[in-house]
Amino acid sequence: MKFQTIEPSYTSKDGCRLVWQGIDEDDTDVVILNKEELDKLVELLKQDKTGEVELEDQTSFIRINSDVIQFSLSNHRLLEAKTTTIQEQVLEFAKIPHDPQYVYIGSKEFYPSVWIRDDSKEQRDMPQKPKQSLIQAILSSEPEKIRQDLSPTDLFRVFATRRSTRKFDKTKVEDWKIDKILSAADVAPTAGNFQGFQVFLIKNKKTKEALVEAANKQPYVNAPVVLVFCTDPARVNLKFPPDILEKFSLQDATIAASFSLLAASGVGLSTIWIGMFDEEKVKKILGTDLRPSSILCIGYPDKKKPPKSRRKLKELIKVIE
């Protein structure tokens, strides 16, 4: 991965998005910083200092060395970029004048430029489970228990602990969390990578109240964060009949909403997916001709719910040999 650019955040003028680009066009990675994190990074870069910026989740860090900056993120691969490149773009983004300086790279720097984590010993010491075929696993499976060694943001823990909520706390959702949720929608897979959908972030109180009425008077639609996902088949530039493009667009919007739902759970929020609403009323409220596919209501749950038991995989999955 190669550091590419710095961009404004989706929801706030104060934060930023640091973007890495891989070999393939679709291979990108993004680090989102809130205002406080960006300010700390700017301060260190402005003074040509080495140091460390702790991110809001308290398990991720930015380690600034004289030649390389490392982004060590929880449950994520290590991202690196040349300090001079990050410094130039970040200070330009923050509109801070800076004269590049020649620095001496000493061998005793506190923050090493390159480090390699050796996982081989850990893997050797782990007990090996007997191999089992996929079919055997499905037919013998019970509802999976949540592994306690997984961190709160691990994807499989998010899957297992996610619960819908119909009563939200009044606590304001932080902008950096909304940014992560919208970023998840942005990277969701879409037909031909044309992103045949549009997301409406509803902040206006009266608009939320109007959506409650349009959504069969479901009161929890008036949540701290409300996202309305709409199809936009005109964006899908593929040579197929209109009904197929509509189908692709609906799938795009649905997958994007699903990614956002999981991202919300991953940052400690709860959600409720709304599928019952008057489409024409929602279109009028939003002032759009785009067809709404779902409303995603997000916030801190009024009460945490334990994971709900599910049926056995062998009842869910039919194996065709």
PDB file of C-alpha atoms in Angstrom:
ATOM      1  CA  MET A   1       0.000   0.000   0.000  1.00  0.00           C
ATOM      2  CA  LYS A   2       1.236   3.506  -0.862  1.00  0.00           C
ATOM      3  CA  PHE A   3       0.022   6.658   0.854  1.00  0.00           C
ATOM      4  CA  GLN A   4      -1.937   8.679  -1.692  1.00  0.00           C
ATOM      5  CA  THR A   5      -3.688  11.720  -0.276  1.00  0.00           C
ATOM      6  CA  ILE A   6      -5.394  13.476   2.607  1.00  0.00           C
ATOM      7  CA  GLU A   7      -9.063  14.396   2.271  1.00  0.00           C
ATOM      8  CA  PRO A   8     -11.670  16.167   4.413  1.00  0.00           C
ATOM      9  CA  SER A   9     -13.862  13.936   6.552  1.00  0.00           C
ATOM     10  CA  TYR A  10     -17.383  13.193   5.346  1.00  0.00           C
ATOM     11  CA  THR A  11     -19.222  14.848   8.202  1.00  0.00           C
ATOM     12  CA  SER A  12     -16.878  17.392   9.759  1.00  0.00           C
ATOM     13  CA  LYS A  13     -14.541  20.079   8.457  1.00  0.00           C
ATOM     14  CA  ASP A  14     -12.271  19.502  11.444  1.00  0.00           C
ATOM     15  CA  GLY A  15     -11.166  15.904  10.866  1.00  0.00           C
ATOM     16  CA  CYS A  16      -9.573  14.188   7.886  1.00  0.00           C
ATOM     17  CA  ARG A  17      -9.236  10.946   5.948  1.00  0.00           C
ATOM     18  CA  LEU A  18      -5.765   9.596   5.096  1.00  0.00           C
ATOM     19  CA  VAL A  19      -5.965   7.404   1.988  1.00  0.00           C
ATOM     20  CA  TRP A  20      -3.642   4.607   0.876  1.00  0.00           C
ATOM     21  CA  GLN A  21      -3.751   3.054  -2.583  1.00  0.00           C
ATOM     22  CA  GLY A  22      -2.791  -0.511  -3.434  1.00  0.00           C
ATOM     23  CA  ILE A  23      -1.709  -2.007  -6.724  1.00  0.00           C
ATOM     24  CA  ASP A  24      -5.279  -2.553  -7.905  1.00  0.00           C
ATOM     25  CA  GLU A  25      -7.658   0.339  -8.458  1.00  0.00           C
ATOM     26  CA  ASP A  26     -10.131  -1.008  -5.906  1.00  0.00           C
ATOM     27  CA  ASP A  27      -7.481  -1.728  -3.261  1.00  0.00           C
ATOM     28  CA  THR A  28      -7.617   1.276  -0.930  1.00  0.00           C
ATOM     29  CA  ASP A  29      -7.284   1.829   2.783  1.00  0.00           C
ATOM     30  CA  VAL A  30      -8.420   4.796   4.859  1.00  0.00           C
ATOM     31  CA  VAL A  31      -7.477   6.103   8.308  1.00  0.00           C
ATOM     32  CA  ILE A  32      -9.988   8.545   9.792  1.00  0.00           C
ATOM     33  CA  LEU A  33      -8.792  11.153  12.300  1.00  0.00           C
ATOM     34  CA  ASN A  34     -11.013  13.397  14.385  1.00  0.00           C
ATOM     35  CA  LYS A  35     -10.099  17.009  15.178  1.00  0.00           C
ATOM     36  CA  GLU A  36      -8.127  16.244  18.332  1.00  0.00           C
ATOM     37  CA  GLU A  37      -6.113  13.463  16.677  1.00  0.00           C
ATOM     38  CA  LEU A  38      -5.389  15.606  13.624  1.00  0.00           C
ATOM     39  CA  ASP A  39      -4.314  18.522  15.832  1.00  0.00           C
ATOM     40  CA  LYS A  40      -1.863  16.303  17.728  1.00  0.00           C
ATOM     41  CA  LEU A  41      -0.419  14.959  14.480  1.00  0.00           C
ATOM     42  CA  VAL A  42      -0.097  18.479  13.047  1.00  0.00           C
ATOM     43  CA  GLU A  43       1.675  19.711  16.179  1.00  0.00           C
ATOM     44  CA  LEU A  44       4.316  16.982  16.019  1.00  0.00           C
ATOM     45  CA  LEU A  45       4.866  17.385  12.285  1.00  0.00           C
ATOM     46  CA  LYS A  46       5.041  21.172  12.546  1.00  0.00           C
ATOM     47  CA  GLN A  47       7.879  20.895  15.065  1.00  0.00           C
ATOM     48  CA  ASP A  48       9.670  18.039  13.247  1.00  0.00           C
ATOM     49  CA  LYS A  49       9.335  15.860  16.322  1.00  0.00           C
ATOM     50  CA  THR A  50       9.143  12.109  16.689  1.00  0.00           C
ATOM     51  CA  GLY A  51       6.333  10.896  18.910  1.00  0.00           C
ATOM     52  CA  GLU A  52       3.085   9.035  19.185  1.00  0.00           C
ATOM     53  CA  VAL A  53      -0.570   9.955  18.736  1.00  0.00           C
ATOM     54  CA  GLU A  54      -3.085   7.738  20.518  1.00  0.00           C
ATOM     55  CA  LEU A  55      -6.350   7.376  18.610  1.00  0.00           C
ATOM     56  CA  GLU A  56      -9.794   7.528  20.165  1.00  0.00           C
ATOM     57  CA  ASP A  57     -10.278   3.769  20.445  1.00  0.00           C
ATOM     58  CA  GLN A  58      -7.237   3.756  22.784  1.00  0.00           C
ATOM     59  CA  THR A  59      -5.734   0.715  21.083  1.00  0.00           C
ATOM     60  CA  SER A  60      -4.554   2.331  17.837  1.00  0.00           C
ATOM     61  CA  PHE A  61      -1.536   4.602  17.454  1.00  0.00           C
ATOM     62  CA  ILE A  62       0.284   6.788  14.970  1.00  0.00           C
ATOM     63  CA  ARG A  63       4.041   6.443  15.521  1.00  0.00           C
ATOM     64  CA  ILE A  64       6.029   9.291  14.022  1.00  0.00           C
ATOM     65  CA  ASN A  65       9.662   8.603  13.219  1.00  0.00           C
ATOM     66  CA  SER A  66      12.076  10.844  11.349  1.00  0.00           C
ATOM     67  CA  ASP A  67      11.789   8.872   8.123  1.00  0.00           C
ATOM     68  CA  VAL A  68       8.623   6.766   8.394  1.00  0.00           C
ATOM     69  CA  ILE A  69       5.224   7.215  10.029  1.00  0.00           C
ATOM     70  CA  GLN A  70       3.472   4.024  11.097  1.00  0.00           C
ATOM     71  CA  PHE A  71      -0.274   3.707  11.548  1.00  0.00           C
ATOM     72  CA  SER A  72      -0.716   0.796  13.952  1.00  0.00           C
ATOM     73  CA  LEU A  73      -4.464   0.187  14.005  1.00  0.00           C
ATOM     74  CA  SER A  74      -6.430  -2.291  16.075  1.00  0.00           C
ATOM     75  CA  ASN A  75      -7.273  -5.468  14.117  1.00  0.00           C
ATOM     76  CA  HIS A  76      -5.759  -4.006  10.979  1.00  0.00           C
ATOM     77  CA  ARG A  77      -2.618  -4.352   8.926  1.00  0.00           C
ATOM     78  CA  LEU A  78       0.190  -1.909   9.566  1.00  0.00           C
ATOM     79  CA  LEU A  79       0.150   1.138   7.271  1.00  0.00           C
ATOM     80  CA  GLU A  80       3.293   3.162   6.613  1.00  0.00           C
ATOM     81  CA  ALA A  81       4.254   6.294   4.718  1.00  0.00           C
ATOM     82  CA  LYS A  82       7.314   8.480   4.373  1.00  0.00           C
ATOM     83  CA  THR A  83       7.341  11.171   7.030  1.00  0.00           C
ATOM     84  CA  THR A  84       8.192  13.886   4.501  1.00  0.00           C
ATOM     85  CA  THR A  85       5.191  12.915   2.331  1.00  0.00           C
ATOM     86  CA  ILE A  86       2.714  12.856   5.223  1.00  0.00           C
ATOM     87  CA  GLN A  87       4.234  16.012   6.683  1.00  0.00           C
ATOM     88  CA  GLU A  88       3.909  17.984   3.466  1.00  0.00           C
ATOM     89  CA  GLN A  89       0.317  16.962   2.788  1.00  0.00           C
ATOM     90  CA  VAL A  90      -0.949  17.188   6.378  1.00  0.00           C
ATOM     91  CA  LEU A  91       0.540  20.636   6.971  1.00  0.00           C
ATOM     92  CA  GLU A  92      -0.774  21.820   3.618  1.00  0.00           C
ATOM     93  CA  PHE A  93      -4.203  20.440   4.582  1.00  0.00           C
ATOM     94  CA  ALA A  94      -3.969  22.317   7.897  1.00  0.00           C
ATOM     95  CA  LYS A  95      -2.632  25.402   6.048  1.00  0.00           C
ATOM     96  CA  ILE A  96       0.553  25.561   8.133  1.00  0.00           C
ATOM     97  CA  PRO A  97       3.712  26.818   6.368  1.00  0.00           C
ATOM     98  CA  HIS A  98       6.608  24.421   6.633  1.00  0.00           C
ATOM     99  CA  ASP A  99      10.176  24.382   5.355  1.00  0.00           C
ATOM    100  CA  PRO A 100      11.488  20.840   4.789  1.00  0.00           C
ATOM    101  CA  GLN A 101      14.503  20.074   6.967  1.00  0.00           C
ATOM    102  CA  TYR A 102      17.269  17.558   6.564  1.00  0.00           C
ATOM    103  CA  VAL A 103      17.178  15.097   9.440  1.00  0.00           C
ATOM    104  CA  TYR A 104      19.751  12.678  10.694  1.00  0.00           C
ATOM    105  CA  ILE A 105      18.390   9.155  11.120  1.00  0.00           C
ATOM    106  CA  GLY A 106      20.105   7.712  14.168  1.00  0.00           C
ATOM    107  CA  SER A 107      20.297   4.050  15.076  1.00  0.00           C
ATOM    108  CA  LYS A 108      18.954   4.635  18.587  1.00  0.00           C
ATOM    109  CA  GLU A 109      15.679   6.288  17.767  1.00  0.00           C
ATOM    110  CA  PHE A 110      12.906   5.478  20.194  1.00  0.00           C
ATOM    111  CA  TYR A 111      10.466   4.628  17.429  1.00  0.00           C
ATOM    112  CA  PRO A 112      12.023   2.126  14.996  1.00  0.00           C
ATOM    113  CA  SER A 113      11.270   2.792  11.336  1.00  0.00           C
ATOM    114  CA  VAL A 114      10.668  -0.828  10.442  1.00  0.00           C
ATOM    115  CA  TRP A 115       9.571  -3.673  12.624  1.00  0.00           C
ATOM    116  CA  ILE A 116       8.452  -7.198  11.806  1.00  0.00           C
ATOM    117  CA  ARG A 117       6.144  -9.068  14.091  1.00  0.00           C
ATOM    118  CA  ASP A 118       7.051 -12.737  14.232  1.00  0.00           C
ATOM    119  CA  ASP A 119       3.825 -14.705  14.494  1.00  0.00           C
ATOM    120  CA  SER A 120       5.443 -18.056  13.760  1.00  0.00           C
ATOM    121  CA  LYS A 121       6.123 -18.950  17.397  1.00  0.00           C
ATOM    122  CA  GLU A 122       2.601 -18.008  18.421  1.00  0.00           C
ATOM    123  CA  GLN A 123       1.195 -20.172  15.642  1.00  0.00           C
ATOM    124  CA  ARG A 124       3.411 -23.119  16.633  1.00  0.00           C
ATOM    125  CA  ASP A 125       2.290 -22.897  20.250  1.00  0.00           C
ATOM    126  CA  MET A 126      -1.418 -22.832  19.414  1.00  0.00           C
ATOM    127  CA  PRO A 127      -3.247 -26.168  19.840  1.00  0.00           C
ATOM    128  CA  GLN A 128      -4.228 -27.598  16.491  1.00  0.00           C
ATOM    129  CA  LYS A 129      -7.869 -28.569  15.970  1.00  0.00           C
ATOM    130  CA  PRO A 130      -8.643 -31.726  13.999  1.00  0.00           C
ATOM    131  CA  LYS A 131      -9.416 -30.948  10.370  1.00  0.00           C
ATOM    132  CA  GLN A 132     -13.053 -31.144   9.377  1.00  0.00           C
ATOM    133  CA  SER A 133     -14.740 -30.736   6.038  1.00  0.00           C
ATOM    134  CA  LEU A 134     -17.166 -27.893   5.416  1.00  0.00           C
ATOM    135  CA  ILE A 135     -20.094 -30.286   5.129  1.00  0.00           C
ATOM    136  CA  GLN A 136     -19.180 -32.052   8.385  1.00  0.00           C
ATOM    137  CA  ALA A 137     -18.868 -28.711  10.131  1.00  0.00           C
ATOM    138  CA  ILE A 138     -22.273 -27.549   8.912  1.00  0.00           C
ATOM    139  CA  LEU A 139     -24.114 -30.749   9.766  1.00  0.00           C
ATOM    140  CA  SER A 140     -22.615 -31.009  13.245  1.00  0.00           C
ATOM    141  CA  SER A 141     -22.680 -27.333  14.133  1.00  0.00           C
ATOM    142  CA  GLU A 142     -24.362 -25.682  17.072  1.00  0.00           C
ATOM    143  CA  PRO A 143     -25.024 -21.928  17.347  1.00  0.00           C
ATOM    144  CA  GLU A 144     -21.542 -20.485  17.658  1.00  0.00           C
ATOM    145  CA  LYS A 145     -20.436 -19.217  21.034  1.00  0.00           C
ATOM    146  CA  ILE A 146     -18.670 -15.885  21.176  1.00  0.00           C
ATOM    147  CA  ARG A 147     -14.933 -16.279  21.545  1.00  0.00           C
ATOM    148  CA  GLN A 148     -13.742 -14.265  24.501  1.00  0.00           C
ATOM    149  CA  ASP A 149     -10.305 -13.734  22.986  1.00  0.00           C
ATOM    150  CA  LEU A 150     -11.747 -11.585  20.212  1.00  0.00           C
ATOM    151  CA  SER A 151     -11.554  -7.819  20.641  1.00  0.00           C
ATOM    152  CA  PRO A 152     -14.776  -5.740  20.666  1.00  0.00           C
ATOM    153  CA  THR A 153     -14.051  -4.550  17.113  1.00  0.00           C
ATOM    154  CA  ASP A 154     -13.228  -7.980  15.660  1.00  0.00           C
ATOM    155  CA  LEU A 155     -15.563  -8.625  12.743  1.00  0.00           C
ATOM    156  CA  PHE A 156     -16.742 -12.002  14.008  1.00  0.00           C
ATOM    157  CA  ARG A 157     -17.508 -10.601  17.460  1.00  0.00           C
ATOM    158  CA  VAL A 158     -19.472  -7.814  15.753  1.00  0.00           C
ATOM    159  CA  PHE A 159     -21.434 -10.456  13.848  1.00  0.00           C
ATOM    160  CA  ALA A 160     -22.167 -12.410  17.007  1.00  0.00           C
ATOM    161  CA  THR A 161     -23.046  -9.519  19.341  1.00  0.00           C
ATOM    162  CA  ARG A 162     -25.009  -7.271  16.980  1.00  0.00           C
ATOM    163  CA  ARG A 163     -28.567  -6.625  18.149  1.00  0.00           C
ATOM    164  CA  SER A 164     -31.268  -4.370  16.786  1.00  0.00           C
ATOM    165  CA  THR A 165     -32.594  -1.738  19.165  1.00  0.00           C
ATOM    166  CA  ARG A 166     -35.855   0.165  19.195  1.00  0.00           C
ATOM    167  CA  LYS A 167     -34.975   2.569  21.979  1.00  0.00           C
ATOM    168  CA  PHE A 168     -31.975   4.850  21.716  1.00  0.00           C
ATOM    169  CA  ASP A 169     -30.193   6.863  24.372  1.00  0.00           C
ATOM    170  CA  LYS A 170     -30.093  10.629  23.832  1.00  0.00           C
ATOM    171  CA  THR A 171     -26.269  10.668  23.794  1.00  0.00           C
ATOM    172  CA  LYS A 172     -24.849  12.431  20.743  1.00  0.00           C
ATOM    173  CA  VAL A 173     -22.954  10.149  18.362  1.00  0.00           C
ATOM    174  CA  GLU A 174     -19.400  11.356  17.775  1.00  0.00           C
ATOM    175  CA  ASP A 175     -18.543  12.643  14.297  1.00  0.00           C
ATOM    176  CA  TRP A 176     -15.626  10.210  13.935  1.00  0.00           C
ATOM    177  CA  LYS A 177     -18.012   7.292  14.398  1.00  0.00           C
ATOM    178  CA  ILE A 178     -20.391   8.657  11.764  1.00  0.00           C
ATOM    179  CA  ASP A 179     -17.381   9.034   9.468  1.00  0.00           C
ATOM    180  CA  LYS A 180     -16.456   5.382   9.935  1.00  0.00           C
ATOM    181  CA  ILE A 181     -20.036   4.308   9.213  1.00  0.00           C
ATOM    182  CA  LEU A 182     -20.163   6.363   6.007  1.00  0.00           C
ATOM    183  CA  SER A 183     -16.722   5.103   5.015  1.00  0.00           C
ATOM    184  CA  ALA A 184     -18.040   1.553   5.322  1.00  0.00           C
ATOM    185  CA  ALA A 185     -20.850   2.400   2.887  1.00  0.00           C
ATOM    186  CA  ASP A 186     -18.313   3.974   0.545  1.00  0.00           C
ATOM    187  CA  VAL A 187     -16.168   0.825   0.320  1.00  0.00           C
ATOM    188  CA  ALA A 188     -19.055  -1.632   0.022  1.00  0.00           C
ATOM    189  CA  PRO A 189     -18.928  -3.840  -3.115  1.00  0.00           C
ATOM    190  CA  THR A 190     -21.117  -2.633  -5.972  1.00  0.00           C
ATOM    191  CA  ALA A 191     -21.982  -3.739  -9.505  1.00  0.00           C
ATOM    192  CA  GLY A 192     -19.106  -2.737 -11.761  1.00  0.00           C
ATOM    193  CA  ASN A 193     -17.848  -0.467  -8.954  1.00  0.00           C
ATOM    194  CA  PHE A 194     -20.324   2.187 -10.140  1.00  0.00           C
ATOM    195  CA  GLN A 195     -21.882   2.680  -6.665  1.00  0.00           C
ATOM    196  CA  GLY A 196     -25.463   2.770  -7.871  1.00  0.00           C
ATOM    197  CA  PHE A 197     -26.863   4.270  -4.678  1.00  0.00           C
ATOM    198  CA  GLN A 198     -27.117   7.505  -2.709  1.00  0.00           C
ATOM    199  CA  VAL A 199     -27.001   7.965   1.071  1.00  0.00           C
ATOM    200  CA  PHE A 200     -28.919  10.761   2.802  1.00  0.00           C
ATOM    201  CA  LEU A 201     -27.604  11.698   6.266  1.00  0.00           C
ATOM    202  CA  ILE A 202     -30.542  13.244   8.108  1.00  0.00           C
ATOM    203  CA  LYS A 203     -29.628  15.869  10.709  1.00  0.00           C
ATOM    204  CA  ASN A 204     -32.740  18.031  10.608  1.00  0.00           C
ATOM    205  CA  LYS A 205     -35.137  17.326  13.491  1.00  0.00           C
ATOM    206  CA  LYS A 206     -38.312  18.070  11.502  1.00  0.00           C
ATOM    207  CA  THR A 207     -37.154  15.820   8.678  1.00  0.00           C
ATOM    208  CA  LYS A 208     -36.671  12.962  11.147  1.00  0.00           C
ATOM    209  CA  GLU A 209     -40.161  13.541  12.545  1.00  0.00           C
ATOM    210  CA  ALA A 210     -41.586  13.497   9.018  1.00  0.00           C
ATOM    211  CA  LEU A 211     -39.775  10.201   8.354  1.00  0.00           C
ATOM    212  CA  VAL A 212     -41.412   8.737  11.475  1.00  0.00           C
ATOM    213  CA  GLU A 213     -44.795   9.432   9.901  1.00  0.00           C
ATOM    214  CA  ALA A 214     -43.689   8.049   6.530  1.00  0.00           C
ATOM    215  CA  ALA A 215     -42.346   4.902   8.219  1.00  0.00           C
ATOM    216  CA  ASN A 216     -45.651   3.724   9.644  1.00  0.00           C
ATOM    217  CA  LYS A 217     -45.207   5.954  12.732  1.00  0.00           C
ATOM    218  CA  GLN A 218     -42.294   3.909  14.052  1.00  0.00           C
ATOM    219  CA  PRO A 219     -40.935   6.269  16.769  1.00  0.00           C
ATOM    220  CA  TYR A 220     -37.368   4.919  16.733  1.00  0.00           C
ATOM    221  CA  VAL A 221     -36.881   6.388  13.250  1.00  0.00           C
ATOM    222  CA  ASN A 222     -36.231   9.638  15.126  1.00  0.00           C
ATOM    223  CA  ALA A 223     -32.784   8.383  16.187  1.00  0.00           C
ATOM    224  CA  PRO A 224     -29.551  10.324  16.846  1.00  0.00           C
ATOM    225  CA  VAL A 225     -28.268   9.287  13.399  1.00  0.00           C
ATOM    226  CA  VAL A 226     -30.582   8.498  10.490  1.00  0.00           C
ATOM    227  CA  LEU A 227     -29.336   7.296   7.116  1.00  0.00           C
ATOM    228  CA  VAL A 228     -31.658   6.798   4.155  1.00  0.00           C
ATOM    229  CA  PHE A 229     -30.271   4.586   1.394  1.00  0.00           C
ATOM    230  CA  CYS A 230     -31.662   5.162  -2.086  1.00  0.00           C
ATOM    231  CA  THR A 231     -31.131   3.382  -5.378  1.00  0.00           C
ATOM    232  CA  ASP A 232     -29.520   5.307  -8.219  1.00  0.00           C
ATOM    233  CA  PRO A 233     -29.509   3.032 -11.290  1.00  0.00           C
ATOM    234  CA  ALA A 234     -28.402   5.883 -13.568  1.00  0.00           C
ATOM    235  CA  ARG A 235     -24.930   5.534 -12.041  1.00  0.00           C
ATOM    236  CA  VAL A 236     -24.610   1.894 -13.138  1.00  0.00           C
ATOM    237  CA  ASN A 237     -22.949   2.296 -16.521  1.00  0.00           C
ATOM    238  CA  LEU A 238     -23.413  -1.245 -17.761  1.00  0.00           C
ATOM    239  CA  LYS A 239     -25.089  -2.432 -20.954  1.00  0.00           C
ATOM    240  CA  PHE A 240     -28.077  -4.237 -19.457  1.00  0.00           C
ATOM    241  CA  PRO A 241     -31.856  -3.693 -19.593  1.00  0.00           C
ATOM    242  CA  PRO A 242     -33.298  -1.126 -17.157  1.00  0.00           C
ATOM    243  CA  ASP A 243     -34.822  -3.791 -14.895  1.00  0.00           C
ATOM    244  CA  ILE A 244     -31.383  -5.389 -14.422  1.00  0.00           C
ATOM    245  CA  LEU A 245     -29.805  -2.013 -13.637  1.00  0.00           C
ATOM    246  CA  GLU A 246     -32.588  -1.431 -11.082  1.00  0.00           C
ATOM    247  CA  LYS A 247     -31.779  -4.791  -9.538  1.00  0.00           C
ATOM    248  CA  PHE A 248     -28.044  -4.007  -9.388  1.00  0.00           C
ATOM    249  CA  SER A 249     -28.777  -0.628  -7.830  1.00  0.00           C
ATOM    250  CA  LEU A 250     -31.054  -2.142  -5.191  1.00  0.00           C
ATOM    251  CA  GLN A 251     -28.369  -4.676  -4.326  1.00  0.00           C
ATOM    252  CA  ASP A 252     -25.743  -1.916  -4.140  1.00  0.00           C
ATOM    253  CA  ALA A 253     -27.850   0.141  -1.735  1.00  0.00           C
ATOM    254  CA  THR A 254     -28.662  -2.900   0.401  1.00  0.00           C
ATOM    255  CA  ILE A 255     -25.047  -4.023   0.698  1.00  0.00           C
ATOM    256  CA  ALA A 256     -23.933  -0.473   1.541  1.00  0.00           C
ATOM    257  CA  ALA A 257     -26.569  -0.275   4.278  1.00  0.00           C
ATOM    258  CA  SER A 258     -25.409  -3.649   5.629  1.00  0.00           C
ATOM    259  CA  PHE A 259     -21.791  -2.485   5.745  1.00  0.00           C
ATOM    260  CA  SER A 260     -22.891   0.661   7.590  1.00  0.00           C
ATOM    261  CA  LEU A 261     -24.913  -1.394  10.059  1.00  0.00           C
ATOM    262  CA  LEU A 262     -21.903  -3.590  10.886  1.00  0.00           C
ATOM    263  CA  ALA A 263     -19.586  -0.587  11.123  1.00  0.00           C
ATOM    264  CA  ALA A 264     -21.967   1.028  13.612  1.00  0.00           C
ATOM    265  CA  SER A 265     -21.920  -2.117  15.733  1.00  0.00           C
ATOM    266  CA  GLY A 266     -18.132  -2.200  15.498  1.00  0.00           C
ATOM    267  CA  VAL A 267     -17.828   1.244  17.120  1.00  0.00           C
ATOM    268  CA  GLY A 268     -20.203   0.414  19.968  1.00  0.00           C
ATOM    269  CA  LEU A 269     -23.464   1.687  18.538  1.00  0.00           C
ATOM    270  CA  SER A 270     -26.757  -0.049  17.896  1.00  0.00           C
ATOM    271  CA  THR A 271     -29.053   0.081  14.880  1.00  0.00           C
ATOM    272  CA  ILE A 272     -32.492  -0.741  13.587  1.00  0.00           C
ATOM    273  CA  TRP A 273     -33.135  -1.438   9.901  1.00  0.00           C
ATOM    274  CA  ILE A 274     -36.387   0.052   8.641  1.00  0.00           C
ATOM    275  CA  GLY A 275     -37.944  -1.512   5.573  1.00  0.00           C
ATOM    276  CA  MET A 276     -41.581  -0.533   6.094  1.00  0.00           C
ATOM    277  CA  PHE A 277     -42.239   2.978   4.807  1.00  0.00           C
ATOM    278  CA  ASP A 278     -44.181   4.864   2.165  1.00  0.00           C
ATOM    279  CA  GLU A 279     -41.657   5.308  -0.642  1.00  0.00           C
ATOM    280  CA  GLU A 280     -43.413   8.293  -2.218  1.00  0.00           C
ATOM    281  CA  LYS A 281     -43.630  10.101   1.115  1.00  0.00           C
ATOM    282  CA  VAL A 282     -39.940   9.481   1.817  1.00  0.00           C
ATOM    283  CA  LYS A 283     -38.992  10.756  -1.654  1.00  0.00           C
ATOM    284  CA  LYS A 284     -41.007  13.923  -1.074  1.00  0.00           C
ATOM    285  CA  ILE A 285     -39.421  14.456   2.371  1.00  0.00           C
ATOM    286  CA  LEU A 286     -35.917  14.067   0.937  1.00  0.00           C
ATOM    287  CA  GLY A 287     -36.693  16.116  -2.158  1.00  0.00           C
ATOM    288  CA  THR A 288     -35.451  13.414  -4.497  1.00  0.00           C
ATOM    289  CA  ASP A 289     -36.700  11.181  -7.294  1.00  0.00           C
ATOM    290  CA  LEU A 290     -34.448   8.346  -6.151  1.00  0.00           C
ATOM    291  CA  ARG A 291     -36.200   5.294  -4.759  1.00  0.00           C
ATOM    292  CA  PRO A 292     -35.517   4.684  -1.038  1.00  0.00           C
ATOM    293  CA  SER A 293     -34.510   1.116  -0.232  1.00  0.00           C
ATOM    294  CA  SER A 294     -33.987   1.246   3.538  1.00  0.00           C
ATOM    295  CA  ILE A 295     -33.689   3.565   6.509  1.00  0.00           C
ATOM    296  CA  LEU A 296     -30.911   2.842   8.995  1.00  0.00           C
ATOM    297  CA  CYS A 297     -31.391   4.316  12.464  1.00  0.00           C
ATOM    298  CA  ILE A 298     -28.271   4.490  14.630  1.00  0.00           C
ATOM    299  CA  GLY A 299     -27.404   5.507  18.183  1.00  0.00           C
ATOM    300  CA  TYR A 300     -26.330   4.351  21.594  1.00  0.00           C
ATOM    301  CA  PRO A 301     -28.790   1.737  22.875  1.00  0.00           C
ATOM    302  CA  ASP A 302     -30.888   2.684  25.863  1.00  0.00           C
ATOM    303  CA  LYS A 303     -30.141  -0.799  27.203  1.00  0.00           C
ATOM    304  CA  LYS A 304     -27.504  -3.299  26.071  1.00  0.00           C
ATOM    305  CA  LYS A 305     -28.945  -6.619  24.936  1.00  0.00           C
ATOM    306  CA  PRO A 306     -27.111  -9.945  25.053  1.00  0.00           C
ATOM    307  CA  PRO A 307     -26.558 -11.894  21.825  1.00  0.00           C
ATOM    308  CA  LYS A 308     -29.677 -13.682  20.651  1.00  0.00           C
ATOM    309  CA  SER A 309     -29.611 -17.413  20.004  1.00  0.00           C
ATOM    310  CA  ARG A 310     -30.039 -18.546  16.415  1.00  0.00           C
ATOM    311  CA  ARG A 311     -30.949 -21.820  14.739  1.00  0.00           C
ATOM    312  CA  LYS A 312     -28.278 -24.396  14.012  1.00  0.00           C
ATOM    313  CA  LEU A 313     -26.366 -24.007  10.765  1.00  0.00           C
ATOM    314  CA  LYS A 314     -27.538 -27.441   9.641  1.00  0.00           C
ATOM    315  CA  GLU A 315     -31.112 -26.092   9.751  1.00  0.00           C
ATOM    316  CA  LEU A 316     -30.140 -22.934   7.888  1.00  0.00           C
ATOM    317  CA  ILE A 317     -27.931 -24.341   5.147  1.00  0.00           C
ATOM    318  CA  LYS A 318     -28.878 -26.975   2.586  1.00  0.00           C
ATOM    319  CA  VAL A 319     -25.887 -28.729   1.073  1.00  0.00           C
ATOM    320  CA  ILE A 320     -26.245 -29.772  -2.563  1.00  0.00           C
ATOM    321  CA  GLU A 321     -23.623 -32.383  -3.467  1.00  0.00           C
TER     322      GLU A 321
END
